PDB file of C-alpha atoms in Angstrom:
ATOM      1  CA  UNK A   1     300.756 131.435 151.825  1.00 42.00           C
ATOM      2  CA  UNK A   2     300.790 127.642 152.869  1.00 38.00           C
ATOM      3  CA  UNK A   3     297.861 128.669 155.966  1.00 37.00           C
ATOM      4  CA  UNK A   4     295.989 130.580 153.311  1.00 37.00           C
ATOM      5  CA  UNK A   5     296.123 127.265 150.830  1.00 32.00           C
ATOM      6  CA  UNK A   6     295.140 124.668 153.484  1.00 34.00           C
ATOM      7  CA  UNK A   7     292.306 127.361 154.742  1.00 36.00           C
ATOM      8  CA  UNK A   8     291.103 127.380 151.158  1.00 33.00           C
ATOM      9  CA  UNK A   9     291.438 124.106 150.661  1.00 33.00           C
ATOM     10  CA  UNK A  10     289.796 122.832 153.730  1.00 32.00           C
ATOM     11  CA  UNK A  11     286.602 124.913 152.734  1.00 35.00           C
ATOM     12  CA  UNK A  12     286.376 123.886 149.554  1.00 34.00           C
ATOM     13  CA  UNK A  13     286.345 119.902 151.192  1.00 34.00           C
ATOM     14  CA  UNK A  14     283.961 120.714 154.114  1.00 31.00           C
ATOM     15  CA  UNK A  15     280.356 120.909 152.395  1.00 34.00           C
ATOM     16  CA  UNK A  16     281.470 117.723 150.119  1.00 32.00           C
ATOM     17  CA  UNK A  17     282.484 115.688 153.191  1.00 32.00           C
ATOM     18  CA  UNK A  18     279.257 116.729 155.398  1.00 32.00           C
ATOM     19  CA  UNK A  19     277.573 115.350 152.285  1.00 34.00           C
ATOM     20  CA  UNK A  20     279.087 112.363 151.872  1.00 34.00           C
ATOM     21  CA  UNK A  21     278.485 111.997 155.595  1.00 35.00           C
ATOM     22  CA  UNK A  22     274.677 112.779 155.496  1.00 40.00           C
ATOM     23  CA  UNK A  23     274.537 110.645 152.404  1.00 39.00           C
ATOM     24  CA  UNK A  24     276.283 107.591 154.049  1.00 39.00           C
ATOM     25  CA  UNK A  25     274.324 108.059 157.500  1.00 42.00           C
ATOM     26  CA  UNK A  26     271.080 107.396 155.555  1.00 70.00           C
ATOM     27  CA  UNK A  27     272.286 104.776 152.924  1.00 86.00           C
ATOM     28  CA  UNK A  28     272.827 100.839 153.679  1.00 93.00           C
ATOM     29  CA  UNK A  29     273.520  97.607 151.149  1.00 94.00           C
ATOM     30  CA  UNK A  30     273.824  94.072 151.709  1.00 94.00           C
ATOM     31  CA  UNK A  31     277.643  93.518 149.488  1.00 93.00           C
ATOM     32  CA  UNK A  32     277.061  89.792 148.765  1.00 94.00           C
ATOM     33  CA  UNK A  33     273.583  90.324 147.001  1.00 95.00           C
ATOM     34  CA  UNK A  34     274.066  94.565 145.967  1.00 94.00           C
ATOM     35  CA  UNK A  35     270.586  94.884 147.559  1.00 97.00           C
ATOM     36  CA  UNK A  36     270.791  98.746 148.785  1.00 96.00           C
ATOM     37  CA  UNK A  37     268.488 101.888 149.536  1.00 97.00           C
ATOM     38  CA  UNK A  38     269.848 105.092 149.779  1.00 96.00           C
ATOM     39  CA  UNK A  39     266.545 106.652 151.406  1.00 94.00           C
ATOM     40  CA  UNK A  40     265.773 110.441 151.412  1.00 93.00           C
ATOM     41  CA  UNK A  41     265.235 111.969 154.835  1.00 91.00           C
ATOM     42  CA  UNK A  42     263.666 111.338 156.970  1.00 92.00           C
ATOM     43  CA  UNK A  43     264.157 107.473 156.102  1.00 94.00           C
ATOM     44  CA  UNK A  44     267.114 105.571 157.140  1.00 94.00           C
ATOM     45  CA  UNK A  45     268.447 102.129 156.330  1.00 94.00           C
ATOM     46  CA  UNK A  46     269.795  99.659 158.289  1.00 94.00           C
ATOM     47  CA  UNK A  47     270.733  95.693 158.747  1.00 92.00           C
ATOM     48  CA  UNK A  48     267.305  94.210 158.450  1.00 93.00           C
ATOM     49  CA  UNK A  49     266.063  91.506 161.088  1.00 90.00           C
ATOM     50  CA  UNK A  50     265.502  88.075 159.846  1.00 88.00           C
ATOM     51  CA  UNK A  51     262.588  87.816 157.600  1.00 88.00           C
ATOM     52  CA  UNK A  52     260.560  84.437 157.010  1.00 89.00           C
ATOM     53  CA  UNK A  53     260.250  85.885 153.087  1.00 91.00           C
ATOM     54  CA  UNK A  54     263.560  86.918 152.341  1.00 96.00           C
ATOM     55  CA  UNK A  55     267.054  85.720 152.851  1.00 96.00           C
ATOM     56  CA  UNK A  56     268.368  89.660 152.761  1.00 96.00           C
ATOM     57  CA  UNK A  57     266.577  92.392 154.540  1.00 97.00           C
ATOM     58  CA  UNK A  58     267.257  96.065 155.081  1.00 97.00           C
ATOM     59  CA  UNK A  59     264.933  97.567 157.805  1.00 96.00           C
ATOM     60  CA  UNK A  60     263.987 101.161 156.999  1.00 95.00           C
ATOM     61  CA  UNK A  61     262.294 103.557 159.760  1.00 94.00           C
ATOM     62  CA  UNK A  62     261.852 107.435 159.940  1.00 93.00           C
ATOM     63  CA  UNK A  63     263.650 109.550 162.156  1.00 92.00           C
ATOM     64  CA  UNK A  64     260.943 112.155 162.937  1.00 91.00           C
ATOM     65  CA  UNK A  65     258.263 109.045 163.651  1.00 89.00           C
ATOM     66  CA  UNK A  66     256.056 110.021 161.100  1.00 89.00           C
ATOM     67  CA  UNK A  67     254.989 108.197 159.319  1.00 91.00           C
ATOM     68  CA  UNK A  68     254.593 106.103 162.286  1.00 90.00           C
ATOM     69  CA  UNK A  69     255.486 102.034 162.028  1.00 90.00           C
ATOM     70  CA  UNK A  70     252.296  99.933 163.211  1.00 89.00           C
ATOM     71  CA  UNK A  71     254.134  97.057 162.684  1.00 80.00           C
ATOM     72  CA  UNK A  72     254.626  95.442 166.092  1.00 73.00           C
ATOM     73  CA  UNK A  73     258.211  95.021 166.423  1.00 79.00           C
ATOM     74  CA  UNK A  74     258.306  98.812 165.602  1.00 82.00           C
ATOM     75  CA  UNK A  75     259.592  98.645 162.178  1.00 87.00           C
ATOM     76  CA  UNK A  76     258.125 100.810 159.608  1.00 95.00           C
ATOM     77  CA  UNK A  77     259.043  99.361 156.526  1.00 95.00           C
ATOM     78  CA  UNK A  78     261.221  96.151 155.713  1.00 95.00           C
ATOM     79  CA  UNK A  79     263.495  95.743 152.147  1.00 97.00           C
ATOM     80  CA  UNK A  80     264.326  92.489 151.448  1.00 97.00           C
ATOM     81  CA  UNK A  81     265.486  90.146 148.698  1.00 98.00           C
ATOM     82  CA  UNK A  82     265.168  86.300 148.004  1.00 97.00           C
ATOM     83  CA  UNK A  83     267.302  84.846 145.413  1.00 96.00           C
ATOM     84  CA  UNK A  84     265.342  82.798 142.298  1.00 95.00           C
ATOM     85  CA  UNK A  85     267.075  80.442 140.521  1.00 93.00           C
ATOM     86  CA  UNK A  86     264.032  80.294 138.049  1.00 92.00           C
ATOM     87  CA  UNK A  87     264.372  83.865 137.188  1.00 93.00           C
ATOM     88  CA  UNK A  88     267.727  83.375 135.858  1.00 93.00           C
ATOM     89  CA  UNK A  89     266.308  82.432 132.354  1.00 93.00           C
ATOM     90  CA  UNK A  90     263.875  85.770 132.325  1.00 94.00           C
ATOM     91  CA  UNK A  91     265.495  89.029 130.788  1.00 94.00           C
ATOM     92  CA  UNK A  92     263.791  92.443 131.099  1.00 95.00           C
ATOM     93  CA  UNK A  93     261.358  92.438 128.358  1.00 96.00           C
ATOM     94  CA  UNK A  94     259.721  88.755 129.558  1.00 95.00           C
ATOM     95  CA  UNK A  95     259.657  90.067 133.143  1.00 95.00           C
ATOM     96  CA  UNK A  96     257.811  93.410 131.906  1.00 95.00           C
ATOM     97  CA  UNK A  97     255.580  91.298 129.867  1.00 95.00           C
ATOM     98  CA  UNK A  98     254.387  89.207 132.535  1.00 94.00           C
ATOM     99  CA  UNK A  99     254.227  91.495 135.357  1.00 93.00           C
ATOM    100  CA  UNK A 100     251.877  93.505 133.104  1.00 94.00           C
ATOM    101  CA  UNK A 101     249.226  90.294 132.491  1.00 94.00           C
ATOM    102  CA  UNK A 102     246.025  90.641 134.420  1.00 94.00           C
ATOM    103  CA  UNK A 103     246.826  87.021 135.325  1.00 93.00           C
ATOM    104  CA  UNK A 104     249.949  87.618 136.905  1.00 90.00           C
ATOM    105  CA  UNK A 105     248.947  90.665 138.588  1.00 93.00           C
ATOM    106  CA  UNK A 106     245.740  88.451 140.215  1.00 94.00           C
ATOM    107  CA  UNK A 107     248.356  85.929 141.591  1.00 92.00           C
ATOM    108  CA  UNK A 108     249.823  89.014 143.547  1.00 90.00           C
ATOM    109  CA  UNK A 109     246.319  89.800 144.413  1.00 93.00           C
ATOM    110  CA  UNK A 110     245.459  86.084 145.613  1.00 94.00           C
ATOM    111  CA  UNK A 111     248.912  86.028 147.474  1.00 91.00           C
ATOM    112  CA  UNK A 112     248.296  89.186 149.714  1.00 92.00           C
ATOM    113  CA  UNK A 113     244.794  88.371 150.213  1.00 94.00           C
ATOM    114  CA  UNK A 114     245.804  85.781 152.202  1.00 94.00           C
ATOM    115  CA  UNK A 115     246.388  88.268 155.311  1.00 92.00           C
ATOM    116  CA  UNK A 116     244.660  90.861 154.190  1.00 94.00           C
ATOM    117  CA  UNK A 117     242.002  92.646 151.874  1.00 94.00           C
ATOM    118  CA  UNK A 118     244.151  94.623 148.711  1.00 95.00           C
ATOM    119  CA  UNK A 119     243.130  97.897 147.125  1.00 89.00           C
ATOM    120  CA  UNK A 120     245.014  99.901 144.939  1.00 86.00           C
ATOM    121  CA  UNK A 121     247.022  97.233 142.977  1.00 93.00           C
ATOM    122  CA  UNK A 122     249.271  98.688 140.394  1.00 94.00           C
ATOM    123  CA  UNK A 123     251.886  98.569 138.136  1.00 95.00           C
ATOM    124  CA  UNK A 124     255.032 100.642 138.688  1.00 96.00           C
ATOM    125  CA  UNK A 125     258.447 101.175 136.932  1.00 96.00           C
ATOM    126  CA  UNK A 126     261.757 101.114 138.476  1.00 97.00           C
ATOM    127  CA  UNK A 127     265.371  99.789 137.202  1.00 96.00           C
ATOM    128  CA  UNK A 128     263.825  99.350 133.862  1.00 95.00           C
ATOM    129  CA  UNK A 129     261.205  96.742 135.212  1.00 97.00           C
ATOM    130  CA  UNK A 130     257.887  96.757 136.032  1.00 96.00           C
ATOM    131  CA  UNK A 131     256.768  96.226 139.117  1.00 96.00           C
ATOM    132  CA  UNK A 132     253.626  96.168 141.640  1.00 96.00           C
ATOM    133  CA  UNK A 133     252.433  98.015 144.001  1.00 96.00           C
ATOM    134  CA  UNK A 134     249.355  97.601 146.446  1.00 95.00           C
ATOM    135  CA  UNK A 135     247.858  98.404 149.868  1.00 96.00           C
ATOM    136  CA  UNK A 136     246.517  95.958 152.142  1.00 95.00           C
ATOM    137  CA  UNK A 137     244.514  96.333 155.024  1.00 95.00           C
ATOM    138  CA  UNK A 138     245.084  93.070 157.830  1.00 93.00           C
ATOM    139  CA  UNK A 139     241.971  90.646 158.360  1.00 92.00           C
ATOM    140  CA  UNK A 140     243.335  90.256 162.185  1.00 90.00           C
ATOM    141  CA  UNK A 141     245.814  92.011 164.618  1.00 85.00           C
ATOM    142  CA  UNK A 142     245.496  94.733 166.828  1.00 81.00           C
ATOM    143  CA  UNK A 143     242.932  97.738 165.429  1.00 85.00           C
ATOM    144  CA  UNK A 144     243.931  95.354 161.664  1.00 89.00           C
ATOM    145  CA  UNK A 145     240.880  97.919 160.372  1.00 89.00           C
ATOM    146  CA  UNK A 146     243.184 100.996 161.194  1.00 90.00           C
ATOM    147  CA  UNK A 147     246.733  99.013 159.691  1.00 93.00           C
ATOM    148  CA  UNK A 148     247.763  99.234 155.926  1.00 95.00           C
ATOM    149  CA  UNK A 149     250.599  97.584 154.447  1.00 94.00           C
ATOM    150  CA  UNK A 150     252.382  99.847 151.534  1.00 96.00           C
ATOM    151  CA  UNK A 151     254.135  96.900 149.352  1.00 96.00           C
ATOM    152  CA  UNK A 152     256.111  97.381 146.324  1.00 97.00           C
ATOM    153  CA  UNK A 153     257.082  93.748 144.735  1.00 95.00           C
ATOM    154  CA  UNK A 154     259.751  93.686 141.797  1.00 95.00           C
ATOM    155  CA  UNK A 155     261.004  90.430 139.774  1.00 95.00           C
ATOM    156  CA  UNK A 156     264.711  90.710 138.479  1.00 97.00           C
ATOM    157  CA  UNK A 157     266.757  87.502 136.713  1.00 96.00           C
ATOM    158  CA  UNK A 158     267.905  87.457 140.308  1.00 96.00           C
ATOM    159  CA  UNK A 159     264.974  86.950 142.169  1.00 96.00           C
ATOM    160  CA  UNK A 160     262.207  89.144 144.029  1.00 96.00           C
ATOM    161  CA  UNK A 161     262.868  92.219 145.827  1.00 97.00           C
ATOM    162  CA  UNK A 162     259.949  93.955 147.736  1.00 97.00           C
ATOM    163  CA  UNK A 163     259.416  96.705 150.103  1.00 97.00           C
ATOM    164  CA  UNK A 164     256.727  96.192 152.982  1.00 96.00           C
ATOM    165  CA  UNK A 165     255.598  99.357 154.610  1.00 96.00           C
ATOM    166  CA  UNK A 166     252.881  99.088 157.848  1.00 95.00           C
ATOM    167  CA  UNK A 167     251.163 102.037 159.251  1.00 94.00           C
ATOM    168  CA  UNK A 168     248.223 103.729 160.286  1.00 93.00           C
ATOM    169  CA  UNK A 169     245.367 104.486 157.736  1.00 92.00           C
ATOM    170  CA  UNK A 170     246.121 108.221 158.515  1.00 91.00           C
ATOM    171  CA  UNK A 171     249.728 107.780 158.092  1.00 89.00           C
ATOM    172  CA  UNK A 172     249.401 105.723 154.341  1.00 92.00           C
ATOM    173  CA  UNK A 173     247.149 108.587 153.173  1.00 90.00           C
ATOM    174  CA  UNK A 174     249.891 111.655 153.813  1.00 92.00           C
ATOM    175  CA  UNK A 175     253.011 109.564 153.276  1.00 92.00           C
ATOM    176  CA  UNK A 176     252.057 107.697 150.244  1.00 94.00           C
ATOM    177  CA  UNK A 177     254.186 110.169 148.195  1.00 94.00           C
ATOM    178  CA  UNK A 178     257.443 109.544 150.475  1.00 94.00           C
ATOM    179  CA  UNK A 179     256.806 106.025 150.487  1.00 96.00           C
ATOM    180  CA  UNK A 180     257.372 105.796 146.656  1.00 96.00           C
ATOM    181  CA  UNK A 181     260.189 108.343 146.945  1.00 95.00           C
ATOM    182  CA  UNK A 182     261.652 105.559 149.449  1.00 96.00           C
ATOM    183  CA  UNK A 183     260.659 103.077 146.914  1.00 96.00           C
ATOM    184  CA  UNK A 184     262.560 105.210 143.943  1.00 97.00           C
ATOM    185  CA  UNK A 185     266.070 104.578 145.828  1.00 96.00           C
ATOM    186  CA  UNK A 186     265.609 101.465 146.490  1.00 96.00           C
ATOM    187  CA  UNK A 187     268.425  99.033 144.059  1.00 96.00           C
ATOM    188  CA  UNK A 188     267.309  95.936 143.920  1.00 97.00           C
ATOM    189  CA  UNK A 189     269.859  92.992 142.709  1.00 96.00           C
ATOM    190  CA  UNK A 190     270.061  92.615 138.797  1.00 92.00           C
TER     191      UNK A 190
END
């Protein structure tokens, strides 16, 4: 009776603990700042490299390769975080406000044109704030005509959160869906 109880009861356990597993293998946060992605396969988190932007960074690559980093350290996409004192006094409702000026938006526009030339800027929701979204292709690099940057920038009363992805043209154009899947687990600090 006892055998026949732990039998049962280690059955009933097993498909909750390979998905805890599977969910933990692909899932990493940063505990001092709550910055954390919980990708969907084939993405998977990690501690991020140091990042000139950010003070917190999650690196996020693709087990399969595809779609396949062009970024030259190999990373496909980088998560990362830098605090904002001035934020503190915004709230949701200013934050969604301003993100959603034409004004605003062209100071995104001016910032990333810096490096690059931007398509595709647009405004996205997630956590109850908008955000923006927009693909760059590099002035200079290697084959810079052939690289685009997937970037997803979001304001909190905690600072700026943003995900930079770098590929291949061909890679963007079938992976743009998973990219904003990525971009859909992403929490950013509140």
């Amino acid at each position: 009776m006892i055998h026949r109880f732990r039998k049962t009861a280690l059955l009933a356990a097993l498909p909750l603990a390979f998905a805890c597993t599977a969910a933990g293998a692909q899932s990493y946060g940063d505990p001092a700042t709550n910055l954390s992605v919980s990708p969907p396969k084939p993405f998977v988190g990690k501690a991020g490299r140091p990042h000139p932007q950010f003070d917190v960074t999650i690196d996020i690559d693709s087990t399969t390769g595809t779609p396949k980093a062009a970024n030259a350290d190999g990373r496909l996409c980088t998560l990362g975080f830098k605090p904002a004192a001035q934020n503190a006094q915004l709230n949701r409702e200013i934050i969604n406000a301003q993100m959603a000026k034409p004004e605003w938006q062209q100071l995104y526009r001016d910032m990333f044109e810096t490096i690059g030339t931007v398509s595709d800027l647009k405004l996205f929701e997630h956590q109850g704030f908008n955000g923006i979204e927009l693909v760059v292709t590099p002035k200079t690099g290697p084959n810079a005509e052939n690289v685009r940057m997937f970037t997803s920038t979001l304001e909190t009363p905690k600072g700026r959160t943003a995900l930079i992805c770098v590929t291949d043209k061909a890679g963007l154009a079938s992976s743009l869906a998973q990219l904003k899947a990525l971009r859909a687990t992403i929490h950013a600090p509140e």
